[in-house]
């Protein structure tokens, strides 16, 4: 039995990942953005639930501080697709999409004891993403689509950087598919069971793969920037500078 943390497990693909892992006999700590969502999870019979708002560095740090028992598996699933409109900025003064989708995963990875498996729920949108170290937060130009794709590409490069630094840890990224959730809406063709399949497989199977991007249990390569070692290192340094936390 593994002890697992699944972020963003109050809803959508993360909720399904948590349910499937529990059904396989694993101990699962769920994560909700706020106390109201945590209360809904408790009402539905969830066990341990940890609260943390990834749009806040202080809240993300406080969540890590509460998680004192180490995990075997951490699934970084929480994610946010911004609406079109003005560039969203958090109370930390950071572009919100980058903070929620990439920097929070970096911060939790740096602050929590390393598990044996890390699964970063990314997106096939990374194929059109770009990491611009001079403008990680899209100050020059912001669109919802590019902010989302670039944040998922940054998260993926971070997953690969962790794999290089910690060979004993299996650290992989995954595109879950186009899945019907509140993020994608009813037009998406697949259900949450399909979306949870590869993240659960990476969390539980005997695959020794690390530093790879998966879709439907197969390795795919969608954006060369994610594999650029110098870029990975520079991105890690930028995240360390923004958070004060080191991998
Ligand atoms: N659905 C798709 O087609 C698709 C495709 C590619 C990749 N993905 C990725 O799959 C993951 C799961 O997405 P989903 O489709 O299941 O979306 P979802 O139903 O919107 O779930 C996203 C989860 O992340 C949480 N979250 C959002 N902002 C947060 C914040 N500031 N702090 C803490 N938690 C936060 C949400 O909490 P709340 O419920 O409180 O908002 C929710 O639990 C995401 O990383 C997404 O980018 C999804």
PDB file of C-alpha atoms and ligand atoms in Angstrom:
ATOM      1  CA  UNK A   1       0.000   0.000   0.000  1.00  0.00           C
ATOM      2  CA  UNK A   2       1.333   3.428  -0.922  1.00  0.00           C
ATOM      3  CA  UNK A   3       0.582   6.742   0.745  1.00  0.00           C
ATOM      4  CA  UNK A   4      -0.509   9.157  -2.000  1.00  0.00           C
ATOM      5  CA  UNK A   5      -1.235  12.865  -2.272  1.00  0.00           C
ATOM      6  CA  UNK A   6      -3.408  14.025  -5.174  1.00  0.00           C
ATOM      7  CA  UNK A   7      -3.628  17.781  -5.618  1.00  0.00           C
ATOM      8  CA  UNK A   8      -6.792  19.284  -7.061  1.00  0.00           C
ATOM      9  CA  UNK A   9      -8.772  16.213  -6.020  1.00  0.00           C
ATOM     10  CA  UNK A  10     -11.971  18.023  -5.059  1.00  0.00           C
ATOM     11  CA  UNK A  11     -13.205  17.740  -8.630  1.00  0.00           C
ATOM     12  CA  UNK A  12     -12.636  16.384 -12.133  1.00  0.00           C
ATOM     13  CA  UNK A  13      -9.700  14.161 -13.052  1.00  0.00           C
ATOM     14  CA  UNK A  14      -8.019  14.576  -9.650  1.00  0.00           C
ATOM     15  CA  UNK A  15     -11.116  13.367  -7.804  1.00  0.00           C
ATOM     16  CA  UNK A  16     -11.184  10.308 -10.051  1.00  0.00           C
ATOM     17  CA  UNK A  17      -7.449   9.634  -9.575  1.00  0.00           C
ATOM     18  CA  UNK A  18      -7.973   9.767  -5.794  1.00  0.00           C
ATOM     19  CA  UNK A  19     -10.996   7.459  -5.951  1.00  0.00           C
ATOM     20  CA  UNK A  20      -9.240   4.904  -8.158  1.00  0.00           C
ATOM     21  CA  UNK A  21      -6.082   4.914  -6.016  1.00  0.00           C
ATOM     22  CA  UNK A  22      -8.203   4.382  -2.911  1.00  0.00           C
ATOM     23  CA  UNK A  23     -10.094   1.578  -4.643  1.00  0.00           C
ATOM     24  CA  UNK A  24      -6.740  -0.100  -5.300  1.00  0.00           C
ATOM     25  CA  UNK A  25      -6.092  -0.076  -1.557  1.00  0.00           C
ATOM     26  CA  UNK A  26      -3.795   2.937  -1.288  1.00  0.00           C
ATOM     27  CA  UNK A  27      -3.963   5.575   1.422  1.00  0.00           C
ATOM     28  CA  UNK A  28      -4.955   8.841  -0.266  1.00  0.00           C
ATOM     29  CA  UNK A  29      -4.744  12.374   1.038  1.00  0.00           C
ATOM     30  CA  UNK A  30      -7.007  14.614  -1.005  1.00  0.00           C
ATOM     31  CA  UNK A  31      -6.423  18.315  -1.581  1.00  0.00           C
ATOM     32  CA  UNK A  32      -8.984  21.110  -1.827  1.00  0.00           C
ATOM     33  CA  UNK A  33      -8.471  24.778  -2.613  1.00  0.00           C
ATOM     34  CA  UNK A  34     -10.440  26.045   0.371  1.00  0.00           C
ATOM     35  CA  UNK A  35     -12.272  24.916   3.500  1.00  0.00           C
ATOM     36  CA  UNK A  36     -15.680  24.940   1.784  1.00  0.00           C
ATOM     37  CA  UNK A  37     -14.465  22.431  -0.846  1.00  0.00           C
ATOM     38  CA  UNK A  38     -12.786  20.386   1.899  1.00  0.00           C
ATOM     39  CA  UNK A  39     -16.084  20.265   3.818  1.00  0.00           C
ATOM     40  CA  UNK A  40     -17.830  18.916   0.704  1.00  0.00           C
ATOM     41  CA  UNK A  41     -15.199  16.177   0.466  1.00  0.00           C
ATOM     42  CA  UNK A  42     -15.643  15.284   4.144  1.00  0.00           C
ATOM     43  CA  UNK A  43     -19.426  15.204   3.669  1.00  0.00           C
ATOM     44  CA  UNK A  44     -18.892  12.738   0.813  1.00  0.00           C
ATOM     45  CA  UNK A  45     -16.872  10.465   3.124  1.00  0.00           C
ATOM     46  CA  UNK A  46     -13.296  11.437   2.225  1.00  0.00           C
ATOM     47  CA  UNK A  47     -10.537  10.627   4.681  1.00  0.00           C
ATOM     48  CA  UNK A  48      -7.681  13.099   5.139  1.00  0.00           C
ATOM     49  CA  UNK A  49      -8.070  16.336   3.198  1.00  0.00           C
ATOM     50  CA  UNK A  50      -5.474  19.082   3.070  1.00  0.00           C
ATOM     51  CA  UNK A  51      -6.327  22.647   2.088  1.00  0.00           C
ATOM     52  CA  UNK A  52      -4.152  25.005   0.056  1.00  0.00           C
ATOM     53  CA  UNK A  53      -4.739  27.767  -2.464  1.00  0.00           C
ATOM     54  CA  UNK A  54      -2.070  27.494  -5.141  1.00  0.00           C
ATOM     55  CA  UNK A  55      -2.662  31.103  -6.144  1.00  0.00           C
ATOM     56  CA  UNK A  56      -1.001  32.021  -2.843  1.00  0.00           C
ATOM     57  CA  UNK A  57       2.611  31.201  -1.968  1.00  0.00           C
ATOM     58  CA  UNK A  58       1.807  31.502   1.752  1.00  0.00           C
ATOM     59  CA  UNK A  59      -1.132  29.105   1.481  1.00  0.00           C
ATOM     60  CA  UNK A  60       0.927  26.615  -0.564  1.00  0.00           C
ATOM     61  CA  UNK A  61       3.767  26.788   1.986  1.00  0.00           C
ATOM     62  CA  UNK A  62       1.301  26.318   4.864  1.00  0.00           C
ATOM     63  CA  UNK A  63      -0.146  23.261   3.139  1.00  0.00           C
ATOM     64  CA  UNK A  64       3.329  21.726   2.763  1.00  0.00           C
ATOM     65  CA  UNK A  65       4.051  22.444   6.429  1.00  0.00           C
ATOM     66  CA  UNK A  66       0.913  20.515   7.461  1.00  0.00           C
ATOM     67  CA  UNK A  67       1.955  17.444   5.457  1.00  0.00           C
ATOM     68  CA  UNK A  68       4.491  16.049   7.898  1.00  0.00           C
ATOM     69  CA  UNK A  69       4.231  12.314   7.020  1.00  0.00           C
ATOM     70  CA  UNK A  70       6.057  11.516   3.781  1.00  0.00           C
ATOM     71  CA  UNK A  71       4.274  10.252   0.673  1.00  0.00           C
ATOM     72  CA  UNK A  72       5.224   7.427  -1.691  1.00  0.00           C
ATOM     73  CA  UNK A  73       3.358   9.118  -4.552  1.00  0.00           C
ATOM     74  CA  UNK A  74       2.505  12.749  -5.227  1.00  0.00           C
ATOM     75  CA  UNK A  75       0.227  13.526  -8.169  1.00  0.00           C
ATOM     76  CA  UNK A  76       0.437  17.205  -9.085  1.00  0.00           C
ATOM     77  CA  UNK A  77      -2.958  17.425 -10.755  1.00  0.00           C
ATOM     78  CA  UNK A  78      -4.382  20.810  -9.711  1.00  0.00           C
ATOM     79  CA  UNK A  79      -4.631  23.163 -12.639  1.00  0.00           C
ATOM     80  CA  UNK A  80      -6.348  26.279 -13.824  1.00  0.00           C
ATOM     81  CA  UNK A  81      -7.400  27.423 -17.292  1.00  0.00           C
ATOM     82  CA  UNK A  82      -7.792  31.193 -17.207  1.00  0.00           C
ATOM     83  CA  UNK A  83     -10.689  32.919 -18.956  1.00  0.00           C
ATOM     84  CA  UNK A  84      -9.873  35.378 -21.711  1.00  0.00           C
ATOM     85  CA  UNK A  85      -9.657  38.869 -20.280  1.00  0.00           C
ATOM     86  CA  UNK A  86      -7.073  40.905 -18.457  1.00  0.00           C
ATOM     87  CA  UNK A  87      -3.821  39.251 -17.331  1.00  0.00           C
ATOM     88  CA  UNK A  88      -4.609  37.749 -13.891  1.00  0.00           C
ATOM     89  CA  UNK A  89      -2.211  38.605 -11.074  1.00  0.00           C
ATOM     90  CA  UNK A  90      -2.156  37.028  -7.602  1.00  0.00           C
ATOM     91  CA  UNK A  91      -1.602  38.692  -4.244  1.00  0.00           C
ATOM     92  CA  UNK A  92       2.028  37.612  -4.613  1.00  0.00           C
ATOM     93  CA  UNK A  93       2.221  39.845  -7.683  1.00  0.00           C
ATOM     94  CA  UNK A  94       2.680  36.836  -9.973  1.00  0.00           C
ATOM     95  CA  UNK A  95       0.808  35.881 -13.140  1.00  0.00           C
ATOM     96  CA  UNK A  96      -1.839  33.517 -11.791  1.00  0.00           C
ATOM     97  CA  UNK A  97      -1.716  30.764 -14.447  1.00  0.00           C
ATOM     98  CA  UNK A  98       2.047  30.342 -14.047  1.00  0.00           C
ATOM     99  CA  UNK A  99       1.745  30.402 -10.257  1.00  0.00           C
ATOM    100  CA  UNK A 100      -1.097  27.851  -9.986  1.00  0.00           C
ATOM    101  CA  UNK A 101       0.014  25.456 -12.739  1.00  0.00           C
ATOM    102  CA  UNK A 102       3.798  25.515 -12.480  1.00  0.00           C
ATOM    103  CA  UNK A 103       5.190  27.427  -9.494  1.00  0.00           C
ATOM    104  CA  UNK A 104       2.927  25.762  -6.889  1.00  0.00           C
ATOM    105  CA  UNK A 105       3.997  22.316  -8.138  1.00  0.00           C
ATOM    106  CA  UNK A 106       7.627  23.442  -7.928  1.00  0.00           C
ATOM    107  CA  UNK A 107       7.152  24.787  -4.401  1.00  0.00           C
ATOM    108  CA  UNK A 108       5.427  21.638  -3.124  1.00  0.00           C
ATOM    109  CA  UNK A 109       8.105  19.466  -4.760  1.00  0.00           C
ATOM    110  CA  UNK A 110      10.808  21.498  -3.040  1.00  0.00           C
ATOM    111  CA  UNK A 111       9.132  21.584   0.383  1.00  0.00           C
ATOM    112  CA  UNK A 112       7.750  18.042   0.730  1.00  0.00           C
ATOM    113  CA  UNK A 113      10.032  15.073   1.385  1.00  0.00           C
ATOM    114  CA  UNK A 114      10.706  13.444  -1.985  1.00  0.00           C
ATOM    115  CA  UNK A 115       8.321  10.578  -2.749  1.00  0.00           C
ATOM    116  CA  UNK A 116       9.405   7.635  -4.909  1.00  0.00           C
ATOM    117  CA  UNK A 117       6.981   8.707  -7.664  1.00  0.00           C
ATOM    118  CA  UNK A 118       6.002  12.130  -8.903  1.00  0.00           C
ATOM    119  CA  UNK A 119       3.268  12.497 -11.507  1.00  0.00           C
ATOM    120  CA  UNK A 120       2.753  15.936 -13.033  1.00  0.00           C
ATOM    121  CA  UNK A 121      -0.584  16.264 -14.842  1.00  0.00           C
ATOM    122  CA  UNK A 122       0.354  18.393 -17.822  1.00  0.00           C
ATOM    123  CA  UNK A 123      -1.413  18.884 -21.146  1.00  0.00           C
ATOM    124  CA  UNK A 124      -0.898  18.325 -24.870  1.00  0.00           C
ATOM    125  CA  UNK A 125      -1.182  22.115 -25.150  1.00  0.00           C
ATOM    126  CA  UNK A 126       2.574  22.143 -24.397  1.00  0.00           C
ATOM    127  CA  UNK A 127       3.047  21.411 -28.111  1.00  0.00           C
ATOM    128  CA  UNK A 128       2.238  25.102 -28.758  1.00  0.00           C
ATOM    129  CA  UNK A 129       3.853  26.340 -25.537  1.00  0.00           C
ATOM    130  CA  UNK A 130       7.063  28.294 -25.099  1.00  0.00           C
ATOM    131  CA  UNK A 131       9.285  28.953 -22.111  1.00  0.00           C
ATOM    132  CA  UNK A 132      10.595  32.501 -22.273  1.00  0.00           C
ATOM    133  CA  UNK A 133      12.907  32.988 -19.308  1.00  0.00           C
ATOM    134  CA  UNK A 134      12.867  36.739 -19.866  1.00  0.00           C
ATOM    135  CA  UNK A 135       9.061  36.838 -19.639  1.00  0.00           C
ATOM    136  CA  UNK A 136       7.905  33.792 -17.676  1.00  0.00           C
ATOM    137  CA  UNK A 137       4.888  35.724 -16.491  1.00  0.00           C
ATOM    138  CA  UNK A 138       3.776  37.138 -19.824  1.00  0.00           C
ATOM    139  CA  UNK A 139       4.178  40.770 -18.922  1.00  0.00           C
ATOM    140  CA  UNK A 140       4.837  41.702 -22.554  1.00  0.00           C
ATOM    141  CA  UNK A 141       1.722  40.020 -23.980  1.00  0.00           C
ATOM    142  CA  UNK A 142      -0.917  37.818 -22.345  1.00  0.00           C
ATOM    143  CA  UNK A 143      -3.529  35.494 -23.785  1.00  0.00           C
ATOM    144  CA  UNK A 144      -5.318  32.777 -21.816  1.00  0.00           C
ATOM    145  CA  UNK A 145      -4.278  30.047 -24.240  1.00  0.00           C
ATOM    146  CA  UNK A 146      -0.583  30.920 -24.301  1.00  0.00           C
ATOM    147  CA  UNK A 147      -0.464  31.432 -20.523  1.00  0.00           C
ATOM    148  CA  UNK A 148      -1.995  27.973 -20.002  1.00  0.00           C
ATOM    149  CA  UNK A 149       0.172  26.188 -22.591  1.00  0.00           C
ATOM    150  CA  UNK A 150       3.361  27.874 -21.388  1.00  0.00           C
ATOM    151  CA  UNK A 151       2.593  27.110 -17.717  1.00  0.00           C
ATOM    152  CA  UNK A 152       2.050  23.430 -18.543  1.00  0.00           C
ATOM    153  CA  UNK A 153       5.299  23.374 -20.544  1.00  0.00           C
ATOM    154  CA  UNK A 154       7.116  24.906 -17.570  1.00  0.00           C
ATOM    155  CA  UNK A 155       5.577  22.277 -15.252  1.00  0.00           C
ATOM    156  CA  UNK A 156       6.734  19.548 -17.651  1.00  0.00           C
ATOM    157  CA  UNK A 157      10.300  20.883 -17.812  1.00  0.00           C
ATOM    158  CA  UNK A 158      10.307  20.995 -13.993  1.00  0.00           C
ATOM    159  CA  UNK A 159       9.178  17.350 -13.854  1.00  0.00           C
ATOM    160  CA  UNK A 160      12.109  16.414 -16.088  1.00  0.00           C
ATOM    161  CA  UNK A 161      14.536  18.543 -14.035  1.00  0.00           C
ATOM    162  CA  UNK A 162      13.476  16.681 -10.892  1.00  0.00           C
ATOM    163  CA  UNK A 163      14.020  13.353 -12.689  1.00  0.00           C
ATOM    164  CA  UNK A 164      17.598  14.360 -13.559  1.00  0.00           C
ATOM    165  CA  UNK A 165      18.412  15.603 -10.074  1.00  0.00           C
ATOM    166  CA  UNK A 166      16.909  12.641  -8.277  1.00  0.00           C
ATOM    167  CA  UNK A 167      17.477   9.423 -10.246  1.00  0.00           C
ATOM    168  CA  UNK A 168      15.839   7.340  -7.511  1.00  0.00           C
ATOM    169  CA  UNK A 169      12.564   9.212  -8.030  1.00  0.00           C
ATOM    170  CA  UNK A 170      10.327   8.357 -10.998  1.00  0.00           C
ATOM    171  CA  UNK A 171       9.217  11.804 -12.095  1.00  0.00           C
ATOM    172  CA  UNK A 172       7.013  11.962 -15.174  1.00  0.00           C
ATOM    173  CA  UNK A 173       4.493  14.244 -16.859  1.00  0.00           C
ATOM    174  CA  UNK A 174       1.246  13.152 -18.463  1.00  0.00           C
ATOM    175  CA  UNK A 175      -1.428  14.456 -20.825  1.00  0.00           C
ATOM    176  CA  UNK A 176      -4.681  13.024 -19.459  1.00  0.00           C
ATOM    177  CA  UNK A 177      -6.641  13.396 -22.717  1.00  0.00           C
ATOM    178  CA  UNK A 178      -9.458  15.772 -23.574  1.00  0.00           C
ATOM    179  CA  UNK A 179     -11.736  15.042 -20.640  1.00  0.00           C
ATOM    180  CA  UNK A 180     -15.245  16.202 -19.673  1.00  0.00           C
ATOM    181  CA  UNK A 181     -14.692  18.283 -16.517  1.00  0.00           C
ATOM    182  CA  UNK A 182     -15.547  21.798 -15.460  1.00  0.00           C
ATOM    183  CA  UNK A 183     -12.311  22.854 -17.184  1.00  0.00           C
ATOM    184  CA  UNK A 184     -13.116  21.397 -20.602  1.00  0.00           C
ATOM    185  CA  UNK A 185     -16.909  21.261 -20.481  1.00  0.00           C
ATOM    186  CA  UNK A 186     -19.317  18.813 -22.070  1.00  0.00           C
ATOM    187  CA  UNK A 187     -17.781  18.986 -25.540  1.00  0.00           C
ATOM    188  CA  UNK A 188     -14.795  16.876 -24.505  1.00  0.00           C
ATOM    189  CA  UNK A 189     -15.088  13.298 -25.769  1.00  0.00           C
ATOM    190  CA  UNK A 190     -13.674  11.350 -22.797  1.00  0.00           C
ATOM    191  CA  UNK A 191     -14.799  10.766 -19.218  1.00  0.00           C
ATOM    192  CA  UNK A 192     -12.763  11.196 -16.054  1.00  0.00           C
ATOM    193  CA  UNK A 193     -12.018   7.461 -15.907  1.00  0.00           C
ATOM    194  CA  UNK A 194     -10.035   7.815 -19.146  1.00  0.00           C
ATOM    195  CA  UNK A 195      -8.308  10.918 -17.771  1.00  0.00           C
ATOM    196  CA  UNK A 196      -7.260   9.159 -14.586  1.00  0.00           C
ATOM    197  CA  UNK A 197      -5.941   6.039 -16.305  1.00  0.00           C
ATOM    198  CA  UNK A 198      -2.363   7.040 -17.153  1.00  0.00           C
ATOM    199  CA  UNK A 199      -1.786   9.120 -13.963  1.00  0.00           C
ATOM    200  CA  UNK A 200      -2.905   6.111 -11.888  1.00  0.00           C
ATOM    201  CA  UNK A 201      -0.756   3.787 -14.007  1.00  0.00           C
ATOM    202  CA  UNK A 202       2.295   6.024 -13.463  1.00  0.00           C
ATOM    203  CA  UNK A 203       1.485   6.041  -9.730  1.00  0.00           C
ATOM    204  CA  UNK A 204       1.151   2.297  -9.310  1.00  0.00           C
ATOM    205  CA  UNK A 205       2.662   0.231 -12.149  1.00  0.00           C
ATOM    206  CA  UNK A 206       6.168  -1.229 -12.176  1.00  0.00           C
ATOM    207  CA  UNK A 207       7.314   1.095 -14.967  1.00  0.00           C
ATOM    208  CA  UNK A 208      10.799   2.411 -14.297  1.00  0.00           C
ATOM    209  CA  UNK A 209      10.391   5.316 -16.721  1.00  0.00           C
ATOM    210  CA  UNK A 210      11.426   8.726 -15.472  1.00  0.00           C
ATOM    211  CA  UNK A 211      11.803  12.112 -17.111  1.00  0.00           C
ATOM    212  CA  UNK A 212       9.205  11.250 -19.754  1.00  0.00           C
ATOM    213  CA  UNK A 213       5.917  12.636 -21.026  1.00  0.00           C
ATOM    214  CA  UNK A 214       3.093  10.109 -21.316  1.00  0.00           C
ATOM    215  CA  UNK A 215      -0.255   9.918 -23.059  1.00  0.00           C
ATOM    216  CA  UNK A 216      -2.370   6.749 -22.943  1.00  0.00           C
ATOM    217  CA  UNK A 217       0.483   4.937 -21.155  1.00  0.00           C
ATOM    218  CA  UNK A 218       2.886   5.663 -24.041  1.00  0.00           C
ATOM    219  CA  UNK A 219       5.849   8.010 -24.179  1.00  0.00           C
ATOM    220  CA  UNK A 220       5.289  10.972 -26.497  1.00  0.00           C
ATOM    221  CA  UNK A 221       7.472  13.996 -27.214  1.00  0.00           C
ATOM    222  CA  UNK A 222       5.556  17.206 -27.831  1.00  0.00           C
ATOM    223  CA  UNK A 223       7.956  20.095 -27.275  1.00  0.00           C
ATOM    224  CA  UNK A 224      11.771  20.009 -27.460  1.00  0.00           C
ATOM    225  CA  UNK A 225      12.117  22.866 -24.956  1.00  0.00           C
ATOM    226  CA  UNK A 226      11.055  20.546 -22.128  1.00  0.00           C
ATOM    227  CA  UNK A 227      14.146  18.394 -22.761  1.00  0.00           C
ATOM    228  CA  UNK A 228      16.622  21.299 -22.934  1.00  0.00           C
ATOM    229  CA  UNK A 229      18.858  20.730 -19.900  1.00  0.00           C
ATOM    230  CA  UNK A 230      20.180  24.297 -19.673  1.00  0.00           C
ATOM    231  CA  UNK A 231      16.640  25.645 -19.939  1.00  0.00           C
ATOM    232  CA  UNK A 232      15.447  23.235 -17.232  1.00  0.00           C
ATOM    233  CA  UNK A 233      18.224  24.415 -14.919  1.00  0.00           C
ATOM    234  CA  UNK A 234      17.503  28.083 -15.612  1.00  0.00           C
ATOM    235  CA  UNK A 235      13.794  27.507 -14.981  1.00  0.00           C
ATOM    236  CA  UNK A 236      14.551  25.781 -11.669  1.00  0.00           C
ATOM    237  CA  UNK A 237      16.750  28.740 -10.716  1.00  0.00           C
ATOM    238  CA  UNK A 238      13.962  31.178 -11.625  1.00  0.00           C
ATOM    239  CA  UNK A 239      11.428  29.227  -9.534  1.00  0.00           C
ATOM    240  CA  UNK A 240      13.895  29.127  -6.623  1.00  0.00           C
ATOM    241  CA  UNK A 241      14.330  32.892  -6.872  1.00  0.00           C
ATOM    242  CA  UNK A 242      10.552  33.460  -6.903  1.00  0.00           C
ATOM    243  CA  UNK A 243       9.822  31.137  -3.987  1.00  0.00           C
ATOM    244  CA  UNK A 244      13.025  31.033  -1.910  1.00  0.00           C
ATOM    245  CA  UNK A 245      12.700  27.214  -1.970  1.00  0.00           C
ATOM    246  CA  UNK A 246      15.294  24.904  -3.513  1.00  0.00           C
ATOM    247  CA  UNK A 247      14.922  21.460  -5.039  1.00  0.00           C
TER     248      UNK A 247
HETATM  249  N1  LIG B   1      -9.953  18.287 -18.774  1.00  0.00           N
HETATM  250  C1  LIG B   1      -9.089  18.224 -19.791  1.00  0.00           C
HETATM  251  O1  LIG B   1      -9.471  18.019 -20.969  1.00  0.00           O
HETATM  252  C2  LIG B   1      -7.604  18.406 -19.533  1.00  0.00           C
HETATM  253  C3  LIG B   1      -6.737  18.311 -20.635  1.00  0.00           C
HETATM  254  C4  LIG B   1      -5.371  18.461 -20.406  1.00  0.00           C
HETATM  255  C5  LIG B   1      -4.899  18.665 -19.135  1.00  0.00           C
HETATM  256  N2  LIG B   1      -5.768  18.777 -18.082  1.00  0.00           N
HETATM  257  C6  LIG B   1      -5.218  18.998 -16.746  1.00  0.00           C
HETATM  258  O2  LIG B   1      -5.764  18.043 -15.869  1.00  0.00           O
HETATM  259  C7  LIG B   1      -5.767  18.583 -14.518  1.00  0.00           C
HETATM  260  C8  LIG B   1      -7.128  18.395 -13.924  1.00  0.00           C
HETATM  261  O3  LIG B   1      -8.052  19.192 -14.666  1.00  0.00           O
HETATM  262  P1  LIG B   1      -9.622  18.942 -14.714  1.00  0.00           P
HETATM  263  O4  LIG B   1      -9.996  18.880 -16.135  1.00  0.00           O
HETATM  264  O5  LIG B   1      -9.979  17.845 -13.792  1.00  0.00           O
HETATM  265  O6  LIG B   1     -10.128  20.368 -14.194  1.00  0.00           O
HETATM  266  P2  LIG B   1     -11.055  20.774 -12.962  1.00  0.00           P
HETATM  267  O7  LIG B   1     -12.240  19.877 -12.884  1.00  0.00           O
HETATM  268  O8  LIG B   1     -11.238  22.233 -13.114  1.00  0.00           O
HETATM  269  O9  LIG B   1     -10.147  20.447 -11.687  1.00  0.00           O
HETATM  270  C9  LIG B   1      -9.013  21.211 -11.402  1.00  0.00           C
HETATM  271  C10 LIG B   1      -8.649  21.007  -9.970  1.00  0.00           C
HETATM  272  O10 LIG B   1      -7.588  21.925  -9.643  1.00  0.00           O
HETATM  273  C11 LIG B   1      -8.007  22.715  -8.542  1.00  0.00           C
HETATM  274  N3  LIG B   1      -7.495  24.072  -8.550  1.00  0.00           N
HETATM  275  C12 LIG B   1      -7.707  25.047  -9.466  1.00  0.00           C
HETATM  276  N4  LIG B   1      -7.160  26.206  -9.046  1.00  0.00           N
HETATM  277  C13 LIG B   1      -6.606  25.958  -7.836  1.00  0.00           C
HETATM  278  C14 LIG B   1      -5.919  26.759  -6.889  1.00  0.00           C
HETATM  279  N5  LIG B   1      -5.705  28.072  -7.071  1.00  0.00           N
HETATM  280  N6  LIG B   1      -5.481  26.181  -5.749  1.00  0.00           N
HETATM  281  C15 LIG B   1      -5.707  24.858  -5.520  1.00  0.00           C
HETATM  282  N7  LIG B   1      -6.360  24.054  -6.365  1.00  0.00           N
HETATM  283  C16 LIG B   1      -6.808  24.593  -7.517  1.00  0.00           C
HETATM  284  C17 LIG B   1      -9.520  22.765  -8.656  1.00  0.00           C
HETATM  285  O11 LIG B   1     -10.087  23.185  -7.432  1.00  0.00           O
HETATM  286  P3  LIG B   1     -11.509  23.962  -7.453  1.00  0.00           P
HETATM  287  O12 LIG B   1     -12.515  22.876  -7.766  1.00  0.00           O
HETATM  288  O13 LIG B   1     -11.627  24.534  -6.091  1.00  0.00           O
HETATM  289  O14 LIG B   1     -11.424  24.988  -8.525  1.00  0.00           O
HETATM  290  C18 LIG B   1      -9.819  21.328  -9.028  1.00  0.00           C
HETATM  291  O15 LIG B   1      -9.793  20.482  -7.915  1.00  0.00           O
HETATM  292  C19 LIG B   1      -5.374  20.049 -14.651  1.00  0.00           C
HETATM  293  O16 LIG B   1      -4.008  20.206 -14.304  1.00  0.00           O
HETATM  294  C20 LIG B   1      -5.583  20.337 -16.134  1.00  0.00           C
HETATM  295  O17 LIG B   1      -4.750  21.384 -16.569  1.00  0.00           O
HETATM  296  C21 LIG B   1      -7.117  18.651 -18.251  1.00  0.00           C
END
